[in-house]
Coordinates of C-alpha atoms in Angstrom, one line a residue:
M1 CA 144.1 85.8 260.8
K2 CA 145.3 84.1 257.3
W3 CA 141.7 83.9 256.0
I4 CA 141.3 87.6 257.0
S5 CA 144.3 88.9 255.2
I6 CA 143.6 86.6 252.0
L7 CA 140.4 88.1 252.0
V8 CA 141.3 91.7 252.5
L9 CA 144.1 91.3 250.0
F10 CA 141.5 89.9 247.5
M11 CA 139.3 92.8 248.0
A12 CA 141.9 95.3 247.3
T13 CA 142.9 93.8 244.5
T14 CA 139.6 93.6 243.0
A15 CA 138.6 97.6 243.6
L16 CA 142.3 98.2 241.6
A17 CA 140.8 96.4 238.5
K18 CA 138.5 98.7 238.1
N19 CA 140.7 101.4 237.9
H20 CA 140.4 103.4 234.5
V21 CA 141.7 106.3 232.9
E22 CA 139.8 108.9 230.8
I23 CA 140.9 111.4 228.7
S24 CA 139.1 114.8 229.2
K25 CA 137.3 116.0 226.2
D26 CA 137.7 119.8 226.6
E27 CA 140.9 120.4 228.8
I28 CA 144.8 120.9 227.8
I29 CA 147.3 121.3 230.4
V30 CA 150.1 123.6 228.5
K31 CA 153.8 124.9 229.6
F32 CA 154.1 128.0 227.9
K33 CA 157.7 129.0 227.1
P34 CA 159.5 132.7 229.1
Q35 CA 158.9 134.5 225.8
L36 CA 155.3 134.5 226.4
M37 CA 155.7 137.3 229.0
N38 CA 157.7 139.3 227.0
Q39 CA 155.8 139.2 223.3
F40 CA 152.6 140.1 225.5
S41 CA 154.4 142.8 227.9
M42 CA 153.5 141.4 230.8
S43 CA 154.8 140.6 234.4
A44 CA 152.7 138.3 235.9
L45 CA 149.6 135.9 235.3
S46 CA 146.8 135.4 237.8
M47 CA 143.7 134.8 238.2
D48 CA 141.3 137.4 236.8
E49 CA 138.8 138.1 234.3
N50 CA 141.4 138.7 231.7
I51 CA 143.2 135.4 231.6
S52 CA 141.2 133.5 229.4
G53 CA 141.2 136.3 226.4
F54 CA 145.2 136.4 226.9
L55 CA 145.7 132.7 226.6
S56 CA 143.5 132.7 223.7
L57 CA 145.9 135.0 221.7
A58 CA 148.5 132.9 223.1
T59 CA 147.5 129.5 222.0
G60 CA 145.8 130.9 219.2
Q61 CA 142.6 129.0 220.4
P62 CA 139.2 130.2 222.1
V63 CA 139.9 129.4 225.5
N64 CA 136.8 129.3 227.5
D65 CA 138.6 129.1 230.9
A66 CA 141.9 128.6 232.6
K67 CA 143.7 127.8 236.3
V68 CA 147.5 128.8 236.5
L69 CA 148.7 125.4 237.8
S70 CA 152.3 127.2 238.7
K71 CA 155.1 129.8 237.6
T72 CA 158.2 130.1 237.8
G73 CA 159.8 132.6 237.0
N74 CA 158.6 133.6 233.6
S75 CA 157.8 130.2 232.9
V76 CA 154.1 129.0 233.1
V77 CA 152.0 126.1 233.6
A78 CA 147.9 126.7 232.7
L79 CA 145.0 124.1 232.6
L80 CA 142.8 125.6 229.4
K81 CA 139.5 124.7 229.1
F82 CA 138.4 124.7 225.3
D83 CA 135.0 124.3 223.4
Q84 CA 134.6 120.9 222.5
S85 CA 133.8 122.0 218.7
A86 CA 137.8 123.3 218.7
G87 CA 138.0 119.3 218.1
E88 CA 139.3 116.4 219.7
V89 CA 142.4 117.3 222.7
E90 CA 144.9 115.1 221.5
S91 CA 145.2 116.1 218.2
L92 CA 144.5 119.7 219.0
S93 CA 147.3 119.3 222.0
T94 CA 149.8 118.0 219.4
S95 CA 149.0 120.7 217.0
M96 CA 149.5 123.3 219.6
Q97 CA 152.5 122.0 220.8
A98 CA 154.2 121.6 217.0
Q99 CA 152.7 124.7 215.4
N100 CA 152.9 127.7 218.2
P101 CA 156.4 128.9 219.0
L102 CA 155.2 130.0 222.7
I103 CA 154.2 126.4 224.0
E104 CA 156.8 124.0 225.2
W105 CA 154.4 121.6 225.5
A106 CA 151.1 120.7 225.6
H107 CA 148.6 117.4 226.5
P108 CA 145.5 116.4 227.5
N109 CA 144.3 116.6 231.2
R110 CA 143.4 112.7 232.5
I111 CA 140.9 111.8 234.8
Y112 CA 141.4 108.6 236.9
H113 CA 138.5 107.2 238.3
G114 CA 139.0 104.2 240.8
E115 CA 141.5 103.7 243.9
Y116 CA 144.7 104.3 244.1
R117 CA 146.0 104.7 247.6
E118 CA 148.1 101.6 248.7
G119 CA 148.2 99.8 251.4
L120 CA 144.8 99.9 252.9
R121 CA 144.7 96.8 254.9
A122 CA 143.8 98.0 258.7
S123 CA 143.5 95.4 261.9
D124 CA 141.5 96.5 264.6
F125 CA 142.4 99.5 266.7
N126 CA 145.2 99.0 269.1
D127 CA 146.2 100.9 272.4
P128 CA 149.1 102.9 271.9
K129 CA 152.2 101.2 272.6
I130 CA 156.0 101.9 271.4
K131 CA 156.7 98.7 271.8
E132 CA 154.0 97.7 269.2
Q133 CA 156.3 99.9 266.7
T134 CA 158.3 97.1 265.8
H135 CA 160.0 99.0 263.1
L136 CA 161.9 101.4 265.5
P137 CA 164.2 99.1 266.5
Q138 CA 164.6 97.3 263.4
I139 CA 165.6 100.4 261.9
D140 CA 168.0 101.4 264.4
A141 CA 165.8 104.5 265.2
F142 CA 166.6 104.8 269.1
S143 CA 170.4 105.2 267.8
A144 CA 169.5 107.9 265.1
L145 CA 167.0 110.1 267.2
A146 CA 169.7 110.3 269.9
I147 CA 172.2 112.0 267.3
Q148 CA 169.0 113.5 265.1
A149 CA 165.1 113.9 265.6
G150 CA 164.7 116.1 262.7
R151 CA 165.0 119.8 262.2
K152 CA 162.0 121.9 261.6
E153 CA 163.5 123.7 258.8
V154 CA 162.9 120.7 256.9
I155 CA 159.8 120.2 255.2
L156 CA 158.6 116.6 253.8
A157 CA 155.3 117.5 251.7
V158 CA 152.7 114.5 252.1
T159 CA 150.2 114.0 249.5
D160 CA 147.2 111.7 250.4
D161 CA 143.7 111.6 251.0
G162 CA 143.4 113.9 254.2
F163 CA 144.7 114.2 257.8
D164 CA 143.6 114.5 261.3
L165 CA 145.2 118.1 262.2
D166 CA 143.9 117.9 265.3
H167 CA 145.1 114.3 266.3
E168 CA 146.6 114.3 269.8
D169 CA 150.0 113.3 268.3
L170 CA 149.9 115.1 265.0
K171 CA 148.8 118.9 266.0
N172 CA 152.3 119.9 266.4
I173 CA 153.6 118.4 263.6
W174 CA 152.3 120.5 260.6
H175 CA 154.2 123.1 258.7
V176 CA 153.2 126.3 258.9
N177 CA 152.8 129.2 256.4
K178 CA 154.1 132.2 258.5
K179 CA 153.8 134.5 255.8
E180 CA 149.9 133.6 255.6
I181 CA 147.6 135.7 257.9
P182 CA 144.5 133.0 259.6
N183 CA 141.1 133.3 258.1
N184 CA 141.4 137.0 257.0
G185 CA 140.7 135.8 253.3
I186 CA 143.5 137.4 251.8
D187 CA 146.3 136.0 249.8
D188 CA 148.7 137.3 251.8
D189 CA 151.9 136.1 250.6
N190 CA 150.7 136.2 247.1
N191 CA 151.2 132.6 246.1
G192 CA 148.2 132.1 244.7
Y193 CA 146.3 130.2 247.6
V194 CA 144.3 132.3 249.8
D195 CA 144.6 131.6 253.5
D196 CA 146.6 128.4 253.3
V197 CA 148.3 128.2 256.1
V198 CA 148.3 124.5 256.7
G199 CA 148.6 122.8 253.2
W200 CA 146.2 123.2 251.2
N201 CA 143.1 120.7 249.5
F202 CA 143.5 120.5 245.9
A203 CA 140.7 118.1 245.8
G204 CA 138.5 120.3 247.3
K205 CA 139.7 123.5 246.2
N206 CA 140.5 125.3 249.7
N207 CA 142.3 125.4 252.5
N208 CA 141.3 122.6 254.1
P209 CA 143.4 119.1 253.8
D210 CA 141.5 117.7 257.0
Y211 CA 139.8 114.3 256.8
G212 CA 136.2 113.7 256.3
N213 CA 133.8 111.8 254.1
G214 CA 135.0 108.5 254.7
H215 CA 139.0 109.3 253.7
G216 CA 141.9 110.6 255.8
G217 CA 142.6 107.7 257.4
H218 CA 145.7 106.6 254.9
G219 CA 147.1 110.1 254.9
T220 CA 147.0 110.2 258.7
H221 CA 148.7 107.2 259.5
I222 CA 151.5 108.0 256.9
A223 CA 151.8 111.5 259.0
G224 CA 151.9 109.7 262.2
I225 CA 154.8 107.4 260.6
I226 CA 157.2 110.4 259.7
A227 CA 157.0 112.6 262.7
G228 CA 154.4 111.4 265.4
M229 CA 155.0 113.5 268.3
P230 CA 157.7 111.6 270.7
N231 CA 157.4 111.8 275.1
N232 CA 154.0 113.3 275.0
G233 CA 152.6 110.3 277.0
K234 CA 150.4 109.7 274.0
G235 CA 150.7 106.8 271.2
I236 CA 153.3 106.6 268.8
I237 CA 156.5 108.1 267.5
G238 CA 157.6 109.2 264.1
V239 CA 161.4 108.2 263.0
A240 CA 161.5 111.6 262.2
P241 CA 159.6 113.8 265.1
G242 CA 161.6 117.1 264.3
I243 CA 160.6 117.6 260.8
K244 CA 157.5 119.4 259.5
V245 CA 154.9 117.7 257.3
M246 CA 153.0 119.7 254.5
P247 CA 149.6 118.0 254.6
L248 CA 148.3 118.3 250.8
K249 CA 145.2 116.7 249.9
F250 CA 145.1 115.9 246.4
Y251 CA 143.1 112.8 246.8
G252 CA 139.2 112.8 247.0
G253 CA 138.2 109.2 246.1
G254 CA 136.9 107.8 243.0
Q255 CA 138.5 110.4 240.6
W256 CA 141.4 111.8 239.9
T257 CA 143.0 113.9 237.2
S258 CA 146.6 114.7 235.8
A259 CA 145.7 118.7 236.5
I260 CA 145.6 118.0 240.5
V261 CA 148.4 115.9 240.6
Y262 CA 150.7 118.8 238.7
E263 CA 149.5 121.5 240.8
T264 CA 149.8 120.3 244.4
Y265 CA 153.7 119.0 243.1
A266 CA 154.2 122.8 242.0
Y267 CA 152.9 124.4 245.4
A268 CA 155.0 121.9 247.0
V269 CA 158.0 122.4 245.3
A270 CA 157.2 126.5 245.2
N271 CA 156.3 126.6 249.1
G272 CA 159.8 125.0 250.4
A273 CA 158.8 121.3 249.8
R274 CA 162.8 119.6 250.1
I275 CA 161.1 116.1 249.9
I276 CA 157.7 114.8 248.6
N277 CA 156.0 111.4 249.7
T278 CA 153.3 109.7 247.5
S279 CA 152.3 106.2 248.7
Y280 CA 150.0 106.2 245.6
N281 CA 149.6 103.5 242.8
V282 CA 150.9 105.7 240.0
N283 CA 151.5 102.5 237.2
A284 CA 149.0 104.6 234.7
M285 CA 150.2 108.2 235.5
S286 CA 153.9 107.4 234.7
R287 CA 152.7 106.9 231.4
D288 CA 151.2 110.5 231.5
P289 CA 153.4 113.3 230.4
I290 CA 151.9 115.7 232.9
Y291 CA 152.5 113.7 235.6
V292 CA 155.8 113.0 234.6
N293 CA 156.7 116.5 234.1
A294 CA 155.0 117.1 237.7
V295 CA 157.7 114.7 238.9
K296 CA 160.3 116.2 236.7
L297 CA 159.5 119.6 237.9
A298 CA 160.5 118.6 241.2
H299 CA 163.5 116.8 240.5
D300 CA 165.1 119.8 238.7
N301 CA 164.2 121.7 241.8
G302 CA 166.4 119.3 243.6
V303 CA 163.2 117.9 245.8
L304 CA 163.4 114.4 246.6
V305 CA 160.3 112.4 245.4
F306 CA 159.5 109.3 246.7
N307 CA 156.4 106.6 246.3
S308 CA 155.3 103.3 247.1
A309 CA 156.5 100.8 245.2
G310 CA 152.9 98.7 244.9
N311 CA 150.9 96.1 246.4
S312 CA 150.6 93.6 243.6
G313 CA 153.9 91.5 244.6
E314 CA 154.9 91.8 240.6
K315 CA 158.5 92.0 239.2
D316 CA 159.2 95.4 237.4
P317 CA 155.8 97.4 237.8
E318 CA 154.6 100.0 235.2
R319 CA 156.0 102.5 237.3
S320 CA 159.4 101.6 237.1
R321 CA 160.0 103.5 234.0
L322 CA 160.5 106.8 235.7
D323 CA 163.9 106.9 237.5
T324 CA 163.0 110.8 238.4
Y325 CA 162.0 109.2 241.5
F326 CA 162.5 106.4 244.4
L327 CA 160.6 103.4 244.2
V328 CA 160.3 101.8 248.1
A329 CA 159.8 98.2 248.3
S330 CA 158.5 96.8 251.6
V331 CA 159.8 94.1 253.9
A332 CA 158.8 92.5 257.2
A333 CA 158.6 94.6 260.2
S334 CA 158.8 92.4 263.1
A335 CA 160.5 91.2 266.4
N336 CA 160.9 87.5 265.2
E337 CA 164.9 87.5 263.8
I338 CA 163.5 84.9 261.2
S339 CA 160.6 86.5 259.6
R340 CA 162.2 90.3 259.7
D341 CA 163.7 91.9 256.6
K342 CA 162.1 89.1 254.2
K343 CA 160.3 90.8 251.4
S344 CA 156.6 91.5 252.0
G345 CA 154.1 89.4 250.3
F346 CA 152.4 91.8 248.6
S347 CA 155.4 93.7 248.0
N348 CA 156.3 94.8 244.2
Y349 CA 159.8 94.1 243.3
G350 CA 162.5 94.8 240.5
W351 CA 165.7 96.5 239.1
Q352 CA 164.4 99.6 239.2
I353 CA 163.2 99.6 243.0
D354 CA 165.7 102.3 244.9
I355 CA 165.1 101.0 248.6
A356 CA 163.6 99.3 251.0
A357 CA 161.4 99.7 254.2
P358 CA 159.4 98.2 256.7
G359 CA 156.0 98.5 255.6
G360 CA 154.2 95.2 257.5
N361 CA 152.4 95.8 260.4
I362 CA 153.0 99.4 260.9
M363 CA 151.5 100.8 264.0
A364 CA 150.6 104.9 263.4
T365 CA 148.0 107.0 264.0
A366 CA 144.3 107.3 262.7
P367 CA 141.8 109.5 262.5
N368 CA 139.9 110.8 265.9
D369 CA 143.0 110.3 268.2
Q370 CA 143.2 106.6 267.0
Y371 CA 145.9 104.2 266.4
V372 CA 146.2 101.2 264.0
D373 CA 148.1 98.5 262.2
M374 CA 148.5 99.1 258.3
S375 CA 150.6 97.0 256.0
G376 CA 151.4 98.1 252.6
T377 CA 154.4 99.6 250.6
S378 CA 152.4 103.0 251.4
M379 CA 153.7 102.6 254.8
A380 CA 157.0 101.6 253.6
S381 CA 157.6 104.9 251.6
P382 CA 156.9 107.4 253.7
M383 CA 159.5 106.0 256.6
A384 CA 162.2 105.9 253.5
A385 CA 161.1 109.8 252.6
A386 CA 161.7 110.6 256.2
M387 CA 165.3 109.2 256.4
A388 CA 166.2 111.5 253.8
G389 CA 164.7 114.4 256.2
L390 CA 166.7 113.2 258.9
I391 CA 170.2 113.3 256.7
W392 CA 168.7 116.6 255.5
S393 CA 168.7 118.1 259.0
Q394 CA 171.9 116.7 260.0
F395 CA 174.0 117.8 257.1
P396 CA 171.7 120.8 256.0
N397 CA 174.1 122.0 253.6
M398 CA 174.3 118.6 251.7
D399 CA 172.7 118.9 248.2
A400 CA 169.9 116.5 246.7
R401 CA 172.5 114.1 245.2
Q402 CA 174.9 114.2 248.2
V403 CA 171.6 113.6 250.6
T404 CA 170.5 110.7 248.3
H405 CA 174.3 109.2 247.9
I406 CA 174.0 108.5 252.2
L407 CA 170.2 107.6 251.7
T408 CA 171.2 104.5 249.2
T409 CA 174.5 103.6 251.2
S410 CA 173.9 103.4 254.6
V411 CA 172.0 100.4 254.7
D412 CA 171.6 96.8 255.6
D413 CA 172.1 94.3 253.6
I414 CA 169.0 92.0 253.3
Y415 CA 169.7 89.6 250.5
K416 CA 170.9 86.8 252.7
K417 CA 167.0 86.5 253.8
N418 CA 165.8 87.3 250.3
A419 CA 168.3 85.2 247.6
R420 CA 165.0 85.2 245.1
Y421 CA 165.1 88.7 245.0
V422 CA 168.4 89.8 244.6
H423 CA 168.8 93.9 243.0
G424 CA 164.7 93.5 243.4
L425 CA 165.0 95.1 246.9
G426 CA 166.9 98.1 245.9
F427 CA 170.3 99.0 247.7
G428 CA 168.9 97.4 250.9
R429 CA 166.7 98.2 254.1
I430 CA 167.2 101.9 255.8
N431 CA 169.2 101.9 258.6
A432 CA 168.7 105.5 260.4
H433 CA 171.6 105.2 262.7
K434 CA 174.3 104.8 259.7
M435 CA 172.5 108.1 258.0
V436 CA 172.4 110.3 260.6
D437 CA 176.1 109.2 261.5
Q438 CA 177.3 109.1 257.6
V439 CA 178.2 105.8 257.6
A440 CA 178.3 106.2 253.7
D441 CA 180.0 103.6 251.6
P442 CA 181.9 104.7 248.4
L443 CA 180.0 104.1 245.0
Q444 CA 180.6 100.7 243.5
L445 CA 179.3 99.7 240.1
F446 CA 177.9 96.1 239.7
I447 CA 177.1 93.9 235.9
P448 CA 175.2 91.7 237.3
E449 CA 175.0 89.8 233.6
L450 CA 178.5 89.7 233.9
Q451 CA 179.4 88.8 238.3
K452 CA 176.9 86.2 239.1
T453 CA 178.9 83.4 237.7
R454 CA 182.9 82.8 238.1
N455 CA 183.3 82.3 233.9
P456 CA 180.9 84.8 232.5
V457 CA 180.2 83.8 228.5
V458 CA 178.1 86.0 226.5
K459 CA 176.8 85.5 223.0
S460 CA 178.5 87.1 219.5
S461 CA 175.4 88.9 218.9
N462 CA 175.1 90.8 222.5
N463 CA 176.3 94.6 222.1
S464 CA 175.3 95.8 225.4
F465 CA 175.7 95.6 229.0
T466 CA 173.6 97.1 232.0
I467 CA 175.7 98.8 234.9
R468 CA 174.3 98.7 238.4
F469 CA 174.8 101.5 241.1
R470 CA 175.3 101.3 244.8
G471 CA 175.3 104.9 245.7
S472 CA 174.5 108.0 243.7
P473 CA 177.4 109.2 240.8
G474 CA 178.1 112.7 241.6
A475 CA 178.1 113.7 237.6
A476 CA 177.5 112.4 234.5
P477 CA 180.8 109.7 233.3
R478 CA 183.3 110.4 231.5
P479 CA 183.2 111.2 227.7
I480 CA 182.7 108.1 225.5
G481 CA 185.8 105.7 225.4
I482 CA 186.4 105.7 229.1
I483 CA 184.5 102.9 229.9
S484 CA 185.7 100.3 227.2
V485 CA 185.7 96.5 226.8
D486 CA 189.3 95.3 226.1
H487 CA 190.8 92.3 224.2
Q488 CA 192.9 90.1 226.9
K489 CA 195.3 88.8 224.7
G490 CA 197.0 91.9 223.3
S491 CA 195.0 92.1 219.9
K492 CA 193.8 95.8 219.4
V493 CA 190.1 95.2 219.2
R494 CA 188.6 97.5 221.6
R495 CA 185.1 98.8 222.0
R496 CA 184.3 101.8 222.9
M497 CA 180.8 102.1 225.1
R498 CA 177.8 104.5 224.8
I499 CA 176.0 105.7 227.6
Q500 CA 172.0 105.5 227.0
Q501 CA 170.6 107.4 228.9
N502 CA 170.9 110.7 231.9
I503 CA 171.7 109.8 235.3
N504 CA 168.8 111.3 237.4
L505 CA 168.4 111.6 241.1
G506 CA 166.3 108.2 240.9
T507 CA 168.7 106.2 238.4
N508 CA 170.2 103.0 240.0
Q509 CA 171.6 101.6 236.7
I510 CA 172.7 102.8 233.2
S511 CA 172.6 100.7 230.0
Y512 CA 175.9 100.6 227.8
K513 CA 176.1 99.9 224.2
Y514 CA 179.2 98.9 222.2
D515 CA 179.7 97.4 218.6
A516 CA 179.7 93.7 218.3
L517 CA 182.4 91.6 219.1
P518 CA 184.2 88.4 217.7
A519 CA 184.6 85.5 219.7
G520 CA 187.7 85.3 222.2
Q521 CA 188.3 86.4 225.7
Y522 CA 187.5 90.3 227.1
A523 CA 187.4 92.5 229.7
I524 CA 185.1 95.5 231.1
V525 CA 187.4 98.1 232.2
V526 CA 186.1 101.2 234.2
P527 CA 188.8 103.6 235.8
Q528 CA 188.2 104.6 239.3
D529 CA 188.0 107.8 237.8
S530 CA 185.2 107.4 235.3
F531 CA 182.8 107.8 238.2
L532 CA 182.7 109.8 241.1
D533 CA 180.5 110.1 244.2
P534 CA 178.4 113.6 244.9
F535 CA 181.3 114.3 247.3
G536 CA 184.1 114.2 244.4
N537 CA 185.6 110.2 245.8
H538 CA 186.2 108.3 242.9
M539 CA 184.5 104.7 242.8
D540 CA 184.9 101.9 245.2
G541 CA 186.4 99.7 241.6
D542 CA 188.0 96.6 243.9
Y543 CA 185.3 96.4 246.1
D544 CA 187.9 97.0 249.0
G545 CA 185.2 99.3 250.8
R546 CA 187.7 102.4 250.4
P547 CA 187.3 104.8 247.3
G548 CA 190.2 104.2 244.1
G549 CA 190.5 100.9 242.3
N550 CA 189.4 99.7 238.3
L551 CA 186.8 97.8 238.2
V552 CA 187.6 94.7 235.7
I553 CA 185.7 92.3 234.8
P554 CA 186.7 89.4 232.0
F555 CA 184.3 87.6 230.0
T556 CA 184.2 85.2 227.3
V557 CA 182.2 85.5 223.8
E558 CA 181.4 83.0 221.7

């Protein structure tokens, strides 16, 4: 079996090496400012015969074709197709953004060639037995399900390669758009999508996100991990079987575009999803401004986005650059106490990984009423996303930041088994029971570079520290000066520290800078009220497990 695993992993790595990104030669994605509607005296945009001419006026360029990707209030994002004679699209998009007061941003559409699904290592089909779902007792799922199995009002959008909508263990889990009358050929709810009763196929541009043509195994498996039907005498159970899954097919194999991903995320946000799971390789996309804006759209609307950390076994993968989503690492799912919770060999890790979940040999659904083991961070990510669904089901009035705090503090410590990866697997491994029982620890702060030794020493040339959170800050820190570096011998030497970044839902660390210090003994002082958790409690600065207490860390400058 070891030889088989190595061979399959090699094949997956080889496939990923063929991935490449192409800049479209004639397509630009543009976000228009709200003034667009006011200036042209239009109350709405629709896909009609006049839209290309209208947007030609708005952009100052001849638009051959156009498609509205999203419309929020008076803010419109559209995919515009230009004649190639208009010039090179990168320079054209730059000039449009710089010179047109109606345009907030403009970027070329990107085409992603290759294989981007993660976790495609499958074993032979198995008989459906709940005891084969070793991840369930590992995350204390049975205790959680006795309290909360999930509510249908909580919608988790899965963006993937297709779904077996009629699978015996999945047929009742899908979110149904009750505002749409099935198969009448009319956009009844006027959301721009005709007959979108059960999800949408953005890759095929139709209302059928079902599986087929060699695709759908990945999405079907992930849907089963989340919400496989319980107590039906068949197959497996999901970790949050009461929530609803919105099936969004955005990948058809071999080619992917910025526009497809943006439209998929915009649809999920506009149509009620509270959570989005994307178990795909987004390393290249993390540099794509269209993808970044898609994730930002979800983030700014309080929608939590989860993504697989990746299966290359590398530290700090490219996708770590974003902190507007949650990256999920994989640990071993096993009934064996020795191997359980050890980092999966394939899993990426690093400072910006947010949380860990079982991802090795996960038994779940496969097309045609089958069941299969699959391994990868692709399997870990939906498990963590489903935890957010359970939390929102149990505490429906919480906001996204409060859910994030419970998610990231109600975890099990796995670092005794992963000493090489301390802080590299996020806050810990998910624990479903703790999350629905609201066993949330107070917000804590750590400065790893000063706390890894008893008597830390830094160079006088050093002028920054990284503060790592355990939990989610409820708001930005107090004004500059609250966090300070003080001389310990009564000297008036004091340095105010300046925050270097925003605190987003997925932020797990921030950097502070201060003016260089002369040699001597100092302490970083963080008063207890510098950071509050989302429930208004002071941070736990003295690490006693209760809110309150200043954080004081002595160090020496040489």
